[in-house]
CSV table of C-alpha atoms and ligand atoms in Angstrom, one decimal:
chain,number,residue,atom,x,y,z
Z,1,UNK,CA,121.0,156.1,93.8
Z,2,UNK,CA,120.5,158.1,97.0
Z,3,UNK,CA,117.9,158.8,99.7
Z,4,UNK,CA,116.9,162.5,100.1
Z,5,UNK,CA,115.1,164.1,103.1
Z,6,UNK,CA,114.0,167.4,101.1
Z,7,UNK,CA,113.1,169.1,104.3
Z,8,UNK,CA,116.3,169.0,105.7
Z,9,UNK,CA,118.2,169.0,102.1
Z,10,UNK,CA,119.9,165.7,103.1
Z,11,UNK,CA,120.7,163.1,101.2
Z,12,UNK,CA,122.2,159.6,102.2
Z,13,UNK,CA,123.3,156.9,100.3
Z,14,UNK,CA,120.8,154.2,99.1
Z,15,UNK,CA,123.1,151.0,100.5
Z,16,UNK,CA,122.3,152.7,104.2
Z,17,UNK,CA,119.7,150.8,105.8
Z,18,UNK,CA,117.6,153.6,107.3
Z,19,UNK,CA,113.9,153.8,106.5
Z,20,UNK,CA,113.5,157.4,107.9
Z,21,UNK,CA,116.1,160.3,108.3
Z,22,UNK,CA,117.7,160.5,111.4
Z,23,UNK,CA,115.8,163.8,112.2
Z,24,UNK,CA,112.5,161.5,111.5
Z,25,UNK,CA,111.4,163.0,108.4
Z,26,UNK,CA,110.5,161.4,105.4
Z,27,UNK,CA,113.2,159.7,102.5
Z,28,UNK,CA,112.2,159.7,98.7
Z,29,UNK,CA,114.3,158.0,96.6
Z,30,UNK,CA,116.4,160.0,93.7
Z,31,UNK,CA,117.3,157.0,90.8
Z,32,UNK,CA,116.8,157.0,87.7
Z,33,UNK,CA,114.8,155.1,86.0
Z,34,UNK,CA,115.9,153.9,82.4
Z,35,UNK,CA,113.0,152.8,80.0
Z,36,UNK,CA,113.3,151.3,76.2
Z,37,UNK,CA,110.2,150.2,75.1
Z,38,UNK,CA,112.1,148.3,72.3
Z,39,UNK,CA,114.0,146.5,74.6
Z,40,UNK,CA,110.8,146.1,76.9
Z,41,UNK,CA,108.6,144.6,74.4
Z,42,UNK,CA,110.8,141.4,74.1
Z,43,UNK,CA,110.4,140.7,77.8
Z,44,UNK,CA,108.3,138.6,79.7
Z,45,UNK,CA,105.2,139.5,81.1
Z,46,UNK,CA,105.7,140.4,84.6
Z,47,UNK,CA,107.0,143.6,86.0
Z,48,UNK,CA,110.8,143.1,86.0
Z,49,UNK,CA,110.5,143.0,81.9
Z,50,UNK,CA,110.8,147.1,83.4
Z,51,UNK,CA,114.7,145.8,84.8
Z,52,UNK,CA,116.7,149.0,84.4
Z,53,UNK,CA,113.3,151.5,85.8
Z,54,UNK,CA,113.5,149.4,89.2
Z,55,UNK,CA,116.1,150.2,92.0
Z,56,UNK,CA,117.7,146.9,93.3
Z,57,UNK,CA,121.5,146.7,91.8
Z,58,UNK,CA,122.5,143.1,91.4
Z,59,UNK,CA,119.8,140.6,89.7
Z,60,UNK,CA,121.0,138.1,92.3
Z,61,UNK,CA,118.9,139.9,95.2
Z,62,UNK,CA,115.7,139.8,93.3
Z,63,UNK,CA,112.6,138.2,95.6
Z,64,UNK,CA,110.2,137.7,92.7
Z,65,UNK,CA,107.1,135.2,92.2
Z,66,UNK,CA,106.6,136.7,88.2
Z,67,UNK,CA,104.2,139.1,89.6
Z,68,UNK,CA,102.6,141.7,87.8
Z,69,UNK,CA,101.8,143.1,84.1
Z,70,UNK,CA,98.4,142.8,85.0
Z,71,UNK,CA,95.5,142.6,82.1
Z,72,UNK,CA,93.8,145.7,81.2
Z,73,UNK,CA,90.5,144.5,80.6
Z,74,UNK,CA,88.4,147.5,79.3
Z,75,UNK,CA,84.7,146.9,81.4
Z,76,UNK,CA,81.4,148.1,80.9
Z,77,UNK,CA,81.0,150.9,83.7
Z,78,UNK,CA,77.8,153.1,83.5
Z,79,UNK,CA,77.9,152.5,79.3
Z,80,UNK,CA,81.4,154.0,79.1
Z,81,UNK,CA,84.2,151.2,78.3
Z,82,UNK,CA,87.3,152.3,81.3
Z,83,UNK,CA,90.3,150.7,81.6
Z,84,UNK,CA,90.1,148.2,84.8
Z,85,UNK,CA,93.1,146.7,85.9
Z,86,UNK,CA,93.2,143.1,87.1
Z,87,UNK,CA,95.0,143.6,90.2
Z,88,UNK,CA,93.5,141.4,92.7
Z,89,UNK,CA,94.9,138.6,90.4
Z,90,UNK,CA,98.2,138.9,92.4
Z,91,UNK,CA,99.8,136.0,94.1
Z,92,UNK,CA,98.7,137.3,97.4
Z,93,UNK,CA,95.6,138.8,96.7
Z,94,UNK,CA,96.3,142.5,96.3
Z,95,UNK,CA,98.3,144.9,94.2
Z,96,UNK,CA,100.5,145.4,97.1
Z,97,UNK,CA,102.9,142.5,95.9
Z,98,UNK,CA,104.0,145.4,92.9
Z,99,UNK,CA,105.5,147.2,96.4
Z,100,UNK,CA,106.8,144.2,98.6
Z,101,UNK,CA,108.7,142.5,95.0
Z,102,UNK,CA,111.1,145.3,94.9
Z,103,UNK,CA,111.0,146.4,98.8
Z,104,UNK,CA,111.8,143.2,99.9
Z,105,UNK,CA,114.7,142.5,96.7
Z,106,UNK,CA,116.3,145.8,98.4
Z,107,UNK,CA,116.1,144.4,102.1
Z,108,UNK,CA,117.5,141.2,100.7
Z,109,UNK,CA,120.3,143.5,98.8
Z,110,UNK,CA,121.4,145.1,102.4
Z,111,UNK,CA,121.8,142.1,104.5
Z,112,UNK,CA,118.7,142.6,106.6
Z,113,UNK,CA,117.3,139.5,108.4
Z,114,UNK,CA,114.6,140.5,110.6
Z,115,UNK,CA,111.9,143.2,109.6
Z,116,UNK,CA,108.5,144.7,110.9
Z,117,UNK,CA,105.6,146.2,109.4
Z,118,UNK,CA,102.0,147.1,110.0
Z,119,UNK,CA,99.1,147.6,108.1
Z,120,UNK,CA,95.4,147.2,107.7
Z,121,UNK,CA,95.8,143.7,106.3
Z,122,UNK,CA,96.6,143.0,102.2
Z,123,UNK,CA,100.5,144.9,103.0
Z,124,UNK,CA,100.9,143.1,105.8
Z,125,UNK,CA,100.0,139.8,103.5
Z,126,UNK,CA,102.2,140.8,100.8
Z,127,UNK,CA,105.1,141.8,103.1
Z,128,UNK,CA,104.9,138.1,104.6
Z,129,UNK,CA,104.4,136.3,101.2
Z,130,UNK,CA,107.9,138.0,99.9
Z,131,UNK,CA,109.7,137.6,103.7
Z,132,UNK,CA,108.6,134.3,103.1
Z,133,UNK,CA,110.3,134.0,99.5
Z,134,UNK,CA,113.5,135.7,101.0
Z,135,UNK,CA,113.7,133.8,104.0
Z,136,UNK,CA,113.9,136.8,106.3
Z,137,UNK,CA,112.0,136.9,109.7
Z,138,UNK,CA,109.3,139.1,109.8
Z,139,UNK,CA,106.6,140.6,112.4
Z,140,UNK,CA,103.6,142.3,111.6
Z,141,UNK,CA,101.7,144.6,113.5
Z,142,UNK,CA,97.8,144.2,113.2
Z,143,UNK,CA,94.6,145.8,114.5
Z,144,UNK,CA,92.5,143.1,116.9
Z,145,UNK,CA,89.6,143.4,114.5
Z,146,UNK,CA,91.9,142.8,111.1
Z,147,UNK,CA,89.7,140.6,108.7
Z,148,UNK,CA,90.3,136.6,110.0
Z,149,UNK,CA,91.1,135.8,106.2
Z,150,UNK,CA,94.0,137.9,106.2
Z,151,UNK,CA,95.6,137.1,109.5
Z,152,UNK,CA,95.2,133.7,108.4
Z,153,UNK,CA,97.4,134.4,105.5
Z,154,UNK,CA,100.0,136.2,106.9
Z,155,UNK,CA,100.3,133.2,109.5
Z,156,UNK,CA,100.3,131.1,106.9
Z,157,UNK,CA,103.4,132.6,105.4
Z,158,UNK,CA,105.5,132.1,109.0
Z,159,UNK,CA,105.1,135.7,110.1
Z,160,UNK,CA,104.6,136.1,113.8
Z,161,UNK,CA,101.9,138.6,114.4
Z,162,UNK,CA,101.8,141.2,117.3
Z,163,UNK,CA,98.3,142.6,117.9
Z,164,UNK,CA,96.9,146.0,119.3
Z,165,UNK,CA,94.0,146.7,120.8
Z,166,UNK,CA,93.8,150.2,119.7
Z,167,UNK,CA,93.1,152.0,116.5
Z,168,UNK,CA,94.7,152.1,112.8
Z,169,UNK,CA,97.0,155.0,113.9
Z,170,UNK,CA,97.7,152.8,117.4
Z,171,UNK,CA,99.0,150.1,115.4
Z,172,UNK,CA,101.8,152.3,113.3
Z,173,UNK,CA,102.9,154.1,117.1
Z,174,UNK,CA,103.5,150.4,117.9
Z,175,UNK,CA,105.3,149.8,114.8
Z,176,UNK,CA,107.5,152.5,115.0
Z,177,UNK,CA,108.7,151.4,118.4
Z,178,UNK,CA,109.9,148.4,117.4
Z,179,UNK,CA,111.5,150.2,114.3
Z,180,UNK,CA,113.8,151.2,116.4
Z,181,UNK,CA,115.7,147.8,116.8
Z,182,UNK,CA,114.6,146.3,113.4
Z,183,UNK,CA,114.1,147.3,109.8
Z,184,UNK,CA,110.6,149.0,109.0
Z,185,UNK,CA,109.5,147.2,105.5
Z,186,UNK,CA,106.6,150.3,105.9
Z,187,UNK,CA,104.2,150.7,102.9
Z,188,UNK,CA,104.3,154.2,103.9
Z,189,UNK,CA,107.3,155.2,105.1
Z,190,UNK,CA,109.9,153.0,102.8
Z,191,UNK,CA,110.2,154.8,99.4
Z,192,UNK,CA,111.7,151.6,97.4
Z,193,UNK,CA,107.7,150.1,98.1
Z,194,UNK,CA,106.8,153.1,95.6
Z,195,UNK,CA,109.6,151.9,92.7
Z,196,UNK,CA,107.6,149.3,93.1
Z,197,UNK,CA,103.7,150.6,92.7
Z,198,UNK,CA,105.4,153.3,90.0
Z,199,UNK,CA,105.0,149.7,87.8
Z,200,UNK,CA,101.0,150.1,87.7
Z,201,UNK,CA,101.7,153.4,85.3
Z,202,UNK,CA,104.5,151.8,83.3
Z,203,UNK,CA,101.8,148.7,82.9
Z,204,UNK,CA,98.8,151.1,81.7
Z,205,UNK,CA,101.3,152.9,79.6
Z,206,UNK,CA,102.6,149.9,77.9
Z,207,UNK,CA,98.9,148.3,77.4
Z,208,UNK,CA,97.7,151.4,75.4
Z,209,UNK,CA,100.4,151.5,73.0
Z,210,UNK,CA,103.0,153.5,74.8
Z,211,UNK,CA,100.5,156.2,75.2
Z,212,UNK,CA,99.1,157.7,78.5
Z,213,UNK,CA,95.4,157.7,79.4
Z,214,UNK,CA,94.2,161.0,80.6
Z,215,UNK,CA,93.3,160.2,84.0
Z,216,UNK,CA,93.7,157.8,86.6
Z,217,UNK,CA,91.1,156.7,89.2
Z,218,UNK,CA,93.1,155.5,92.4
Z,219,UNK,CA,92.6,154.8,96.0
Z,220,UNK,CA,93.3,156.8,98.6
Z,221,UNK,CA,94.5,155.3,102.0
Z,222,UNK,CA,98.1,155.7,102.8
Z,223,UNK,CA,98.0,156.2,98.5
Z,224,UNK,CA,101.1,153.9,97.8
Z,225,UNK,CA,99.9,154.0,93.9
Z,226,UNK,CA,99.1,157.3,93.9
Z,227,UNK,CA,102.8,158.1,95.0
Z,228,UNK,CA,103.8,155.3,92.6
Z,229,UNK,CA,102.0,156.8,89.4
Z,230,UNK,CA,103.5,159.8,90.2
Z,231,UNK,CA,106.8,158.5,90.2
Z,232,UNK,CA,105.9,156.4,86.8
Z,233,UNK,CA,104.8,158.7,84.9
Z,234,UNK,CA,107.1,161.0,85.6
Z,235,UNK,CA,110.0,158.8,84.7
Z,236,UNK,CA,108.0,158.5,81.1
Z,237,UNK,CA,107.7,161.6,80.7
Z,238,UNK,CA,111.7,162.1,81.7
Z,239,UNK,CA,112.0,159.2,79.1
Z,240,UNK,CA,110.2,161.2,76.6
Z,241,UNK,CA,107.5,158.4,76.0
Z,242,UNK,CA,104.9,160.4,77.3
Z,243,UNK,CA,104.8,164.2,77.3
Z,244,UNK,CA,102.3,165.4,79.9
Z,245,UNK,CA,101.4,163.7,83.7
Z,246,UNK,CA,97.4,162.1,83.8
Z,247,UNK,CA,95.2,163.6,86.1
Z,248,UNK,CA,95.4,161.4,89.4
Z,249,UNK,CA,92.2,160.8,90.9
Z,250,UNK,CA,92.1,159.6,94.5
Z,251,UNK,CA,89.2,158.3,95.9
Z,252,UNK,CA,88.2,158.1,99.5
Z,253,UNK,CA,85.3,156.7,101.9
Z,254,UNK,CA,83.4,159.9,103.3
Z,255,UNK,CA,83.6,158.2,106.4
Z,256,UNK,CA,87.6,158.4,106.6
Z,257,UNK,CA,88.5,161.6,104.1
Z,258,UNK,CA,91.5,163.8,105.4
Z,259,UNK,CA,92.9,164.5,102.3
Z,260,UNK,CA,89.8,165.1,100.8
Z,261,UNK,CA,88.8,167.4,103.0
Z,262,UNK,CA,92.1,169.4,102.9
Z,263,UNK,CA,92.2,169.4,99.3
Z,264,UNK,CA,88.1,171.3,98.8
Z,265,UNK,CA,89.8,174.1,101.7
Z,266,UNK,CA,92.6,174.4,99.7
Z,267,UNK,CA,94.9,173.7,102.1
Z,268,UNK,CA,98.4,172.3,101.1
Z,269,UNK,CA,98.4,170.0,104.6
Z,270,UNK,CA,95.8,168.0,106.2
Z,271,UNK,CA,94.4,168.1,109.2
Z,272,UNK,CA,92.9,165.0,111.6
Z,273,UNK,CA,89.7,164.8,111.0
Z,274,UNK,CA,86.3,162.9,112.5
Z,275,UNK,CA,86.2,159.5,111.0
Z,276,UNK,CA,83.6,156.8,111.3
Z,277,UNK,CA,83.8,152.5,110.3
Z,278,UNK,CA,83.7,152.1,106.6
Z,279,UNK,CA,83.5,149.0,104.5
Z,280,UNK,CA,86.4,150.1,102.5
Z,281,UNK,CA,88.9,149.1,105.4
Z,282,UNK,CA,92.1,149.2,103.5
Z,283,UNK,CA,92.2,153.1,102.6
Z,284,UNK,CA,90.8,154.0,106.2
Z,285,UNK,CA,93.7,156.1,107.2
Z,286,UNK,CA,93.2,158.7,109.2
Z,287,UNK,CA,96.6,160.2,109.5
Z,288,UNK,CA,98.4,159.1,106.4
Z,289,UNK,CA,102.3,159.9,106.5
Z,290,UNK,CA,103.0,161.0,103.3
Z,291,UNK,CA,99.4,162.1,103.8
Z,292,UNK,CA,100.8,165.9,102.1
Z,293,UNK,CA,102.8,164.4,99.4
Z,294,UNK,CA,99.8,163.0,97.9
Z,295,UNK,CA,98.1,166.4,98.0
Z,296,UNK,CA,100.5,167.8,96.3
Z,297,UNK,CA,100.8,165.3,93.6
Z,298,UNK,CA,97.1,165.0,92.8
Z,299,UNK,CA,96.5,169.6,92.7
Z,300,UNK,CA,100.1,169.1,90.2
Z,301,UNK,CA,98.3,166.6,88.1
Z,302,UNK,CA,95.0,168.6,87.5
Z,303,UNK,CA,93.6,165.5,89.5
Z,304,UNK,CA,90.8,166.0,92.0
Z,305,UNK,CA,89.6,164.0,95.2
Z,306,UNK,CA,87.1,162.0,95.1
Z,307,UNK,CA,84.4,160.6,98.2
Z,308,UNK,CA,81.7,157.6,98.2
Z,309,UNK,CA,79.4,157.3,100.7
Z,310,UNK,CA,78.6,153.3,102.3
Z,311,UNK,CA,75.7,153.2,99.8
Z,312,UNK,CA,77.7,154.1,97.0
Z,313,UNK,CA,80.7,151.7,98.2
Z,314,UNK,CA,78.0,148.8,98.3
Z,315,UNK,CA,75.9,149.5,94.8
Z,316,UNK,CA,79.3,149.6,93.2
Z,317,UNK,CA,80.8,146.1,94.6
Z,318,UNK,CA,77.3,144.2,93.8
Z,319,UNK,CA,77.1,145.9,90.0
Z,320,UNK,CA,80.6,144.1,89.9
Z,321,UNK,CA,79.8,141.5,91.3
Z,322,UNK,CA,77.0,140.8,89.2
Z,323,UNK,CA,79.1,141.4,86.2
Z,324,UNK,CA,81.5,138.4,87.0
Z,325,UNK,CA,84.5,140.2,89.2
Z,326,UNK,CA,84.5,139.3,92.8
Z,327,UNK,CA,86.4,142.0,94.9
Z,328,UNK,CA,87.4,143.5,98.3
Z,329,UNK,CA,84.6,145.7,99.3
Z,330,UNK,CA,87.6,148.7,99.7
Z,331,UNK,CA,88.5,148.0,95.9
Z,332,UNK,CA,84.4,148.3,95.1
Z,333,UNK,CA,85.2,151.9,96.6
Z,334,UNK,CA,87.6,153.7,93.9
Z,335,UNK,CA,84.8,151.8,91.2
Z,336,UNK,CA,82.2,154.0,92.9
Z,337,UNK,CA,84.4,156.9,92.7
Z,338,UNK,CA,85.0,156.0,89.2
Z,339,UNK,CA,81.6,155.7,88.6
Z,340,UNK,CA,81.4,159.4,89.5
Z,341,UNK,CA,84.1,160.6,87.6
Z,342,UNK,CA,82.9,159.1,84.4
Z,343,UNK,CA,79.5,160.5,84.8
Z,344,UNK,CA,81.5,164.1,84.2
Z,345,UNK,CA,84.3,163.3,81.8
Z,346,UNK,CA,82.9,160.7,79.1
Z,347,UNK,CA,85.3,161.5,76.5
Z,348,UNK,CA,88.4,160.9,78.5
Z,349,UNK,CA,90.4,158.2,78.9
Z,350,UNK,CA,90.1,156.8,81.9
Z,351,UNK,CA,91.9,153.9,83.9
Z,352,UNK,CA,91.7,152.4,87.2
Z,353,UNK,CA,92.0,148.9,89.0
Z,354,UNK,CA,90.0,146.6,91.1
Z,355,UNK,CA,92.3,146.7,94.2
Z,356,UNK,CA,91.8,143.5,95.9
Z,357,UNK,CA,90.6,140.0,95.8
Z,358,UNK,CA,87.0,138.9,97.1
Z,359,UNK,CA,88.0,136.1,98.8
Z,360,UNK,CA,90.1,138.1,101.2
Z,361,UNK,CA,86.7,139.5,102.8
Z,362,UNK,CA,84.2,136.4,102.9
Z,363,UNK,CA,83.4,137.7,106.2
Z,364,UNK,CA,82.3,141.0,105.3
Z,365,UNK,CA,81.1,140.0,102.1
Z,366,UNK,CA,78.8,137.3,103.9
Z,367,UNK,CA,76.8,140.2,105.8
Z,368,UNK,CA,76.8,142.5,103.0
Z,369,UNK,CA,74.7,139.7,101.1
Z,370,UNK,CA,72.9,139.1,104.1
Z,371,UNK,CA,72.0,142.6,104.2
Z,372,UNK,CA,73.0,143.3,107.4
Z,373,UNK,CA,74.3,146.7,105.6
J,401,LIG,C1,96.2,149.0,100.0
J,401,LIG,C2,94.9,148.9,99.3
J,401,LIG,C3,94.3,150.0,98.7
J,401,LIG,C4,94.9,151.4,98.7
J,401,LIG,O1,95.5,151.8,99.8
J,401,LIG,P1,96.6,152.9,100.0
J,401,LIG,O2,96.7,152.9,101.5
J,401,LIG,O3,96.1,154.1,99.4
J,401,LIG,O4,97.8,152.4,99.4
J,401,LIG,C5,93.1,149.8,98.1
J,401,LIG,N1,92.6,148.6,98.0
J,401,LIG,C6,93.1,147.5,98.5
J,401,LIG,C7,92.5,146.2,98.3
J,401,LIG,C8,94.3,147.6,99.2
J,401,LIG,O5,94.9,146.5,99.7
């Protein structure tokens, strides 16, 4: 197992405990994954029945609360039956816990005691939760204006909290600051957070018979499961239980779309762009790190970007709602982007997710029913 910095063609062993390479670049991590369906399908539902795929050595360092192996409900969207993952049925609220299981079992595997890490809210929650599990100290960096029901629970799990007056990109400058005394558990930056998201395409895999769907609709923020389907399906395809990659679609707000707008110029690295408030507040990223590893990923796929306007964001969270599923206004956004990916490709196959928990946005929510929107 090894850490590689491609640009530099540097590679460092996976015990170190850096989170970046000492030039600053970017690590991926090179491990690989083992996967026996056989062997699998005796396991217990959670996402460690996928042991020998996920990168943490000894059992003994595992930070787990038998998260994951979501259901894979198949919903009425527009008429067409799609594959929705339940993933706002995760302890904390958010799919994020797939990441922060296995992030946090590898920080527990090095020693570490004290980490930071930022985010827009439902990381930062996840992050705490497993710190929490592990007994490690951990500080999270937050925007002024995160929603209260999320700085509540990340208080509730012991974190301290340091808050910035500034914007989403202010917050991760302060974060990497203080990264440079203690270990970043970064959603973005730390690759072993994506062995951990790969388990969303093992999961849709498994559910459909140990077949793949033909595409995927995912968000597009920081796009922690858009790197990890690319890593998962990739390591079936390696395994030989799949033969070709899905086309990943990433979805993001109109009012926040960097990569979007990169990937209609045809350009193979974003740019900063104008951005503007959007309901979906998790995937408002306006300079995403890996923000060119996930345009790269989605053209190799045959995947496609995907943007939904506030109207189209707010239609699709009250047709769910009204359906029974109370979610996060940012997870209503990749269902409106599903919405308009279904309307061209009816035959496919096509899965996605509902991102978040409801009850993480009451605030929000409250207006949006109020109409204030
Ligand atoms: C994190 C998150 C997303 C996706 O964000 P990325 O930054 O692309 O990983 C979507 N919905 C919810 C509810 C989230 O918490």
């Amino acid at each position: 197992m090894k850490l590689s910095d491609t640009a530099n063609s540097l590679t460092f062993e996976a015990s170190t405990s850096i989170w970046q390479s000492p030039s600053g670049h970017l690590l991926d991590l090179e491990f690989e994954a083992r996967l026996d369906p056989s062997v699998i399908n005796r396991r217990k539902p959670d996402l460690w029945r996928y042991r020998e795929a996920l990168p943490v050595v000894s059992d003994h360092h595992i930070v787990s609360a038998g998260e994951g192996f979501t259901p894979l409900l198949f919903i009425d969207i527009d008429g067409k039956k799609t594959g929705i993952k339940q993933e706002q049925f995760f302890s904390t609220g958010s799919y994020k816990d797939r990441g922060a299981t296995v992030l946090m079992s590898h920080i527990r595997s090095l020693g570490i005691r004290q980490i930071v890490q930022d985010s827009s809210g439902n990381a930062g929650c996840a992050i705490a939760a497993y710190a929490a599990m592990a007994s490690i100290d951990c500080t999270i960096y937050l925007q002024t204006q995160t929603a209260p029901s999320k700085i509540a629970q990340i208080k509730a799990y012991g974190a301290s909290i340091e808050f910035i007056d500034g914007s989403r990109e202010d917050v991760a400058e302060a974060t990497l600051i203080a990264a440079r005394q203690h270990y970043y558990a970064s959603h973005s930056w730390n690759p072993f957070f994506f062995h951990g998201t790969k388990t969303f395409a093992y999961e849709v895999c498994e559910q459909l018979g140990w077949k793949a769907p033909d595409s995927v609709v995912l968000p597009a923020g920081n796009g922690t499961l858009i790197i990890g389907c690319y890593i998962g399906f990739t390591d079936l395809i390696k395994a030989g239980i799949i033969s070709r990659m899905p086309k990943l679609i990433a979805v993001q707000s109109a009012n926040c779309s960097p990569l979007a707008q990169a990937f209609y110029a045809n350009q193979k690295e974003y740019s900063a762009c104008e951005i503007a408030p959007t309901l979906a507040e998790g995937i408002a990223i306006q300079k995403p790190v890996r923000g060119n590893q996930i345009l790269q990923m989605v053209k190799e796929s045959g995947g496609e970007f995907i943007t939904v306007t506030e109207k189209e964001i707010i239609d699709a969270w009250k047709d769910c709602a009204s359906k029974g599923y109370y979610i996060e206004p940012t997870s209503a956004a990749t269902i409106a982007g599903l919405k308009k990916y279904n309307a061209g490709y009816a035959d496919e196959t096509v899965i996605s997710l509902f991102s978040g928990h409801g009850l993480k946005s009451t605030d929000t929510i409250l207006k949006l029913l109020s109409s204030s929107y």
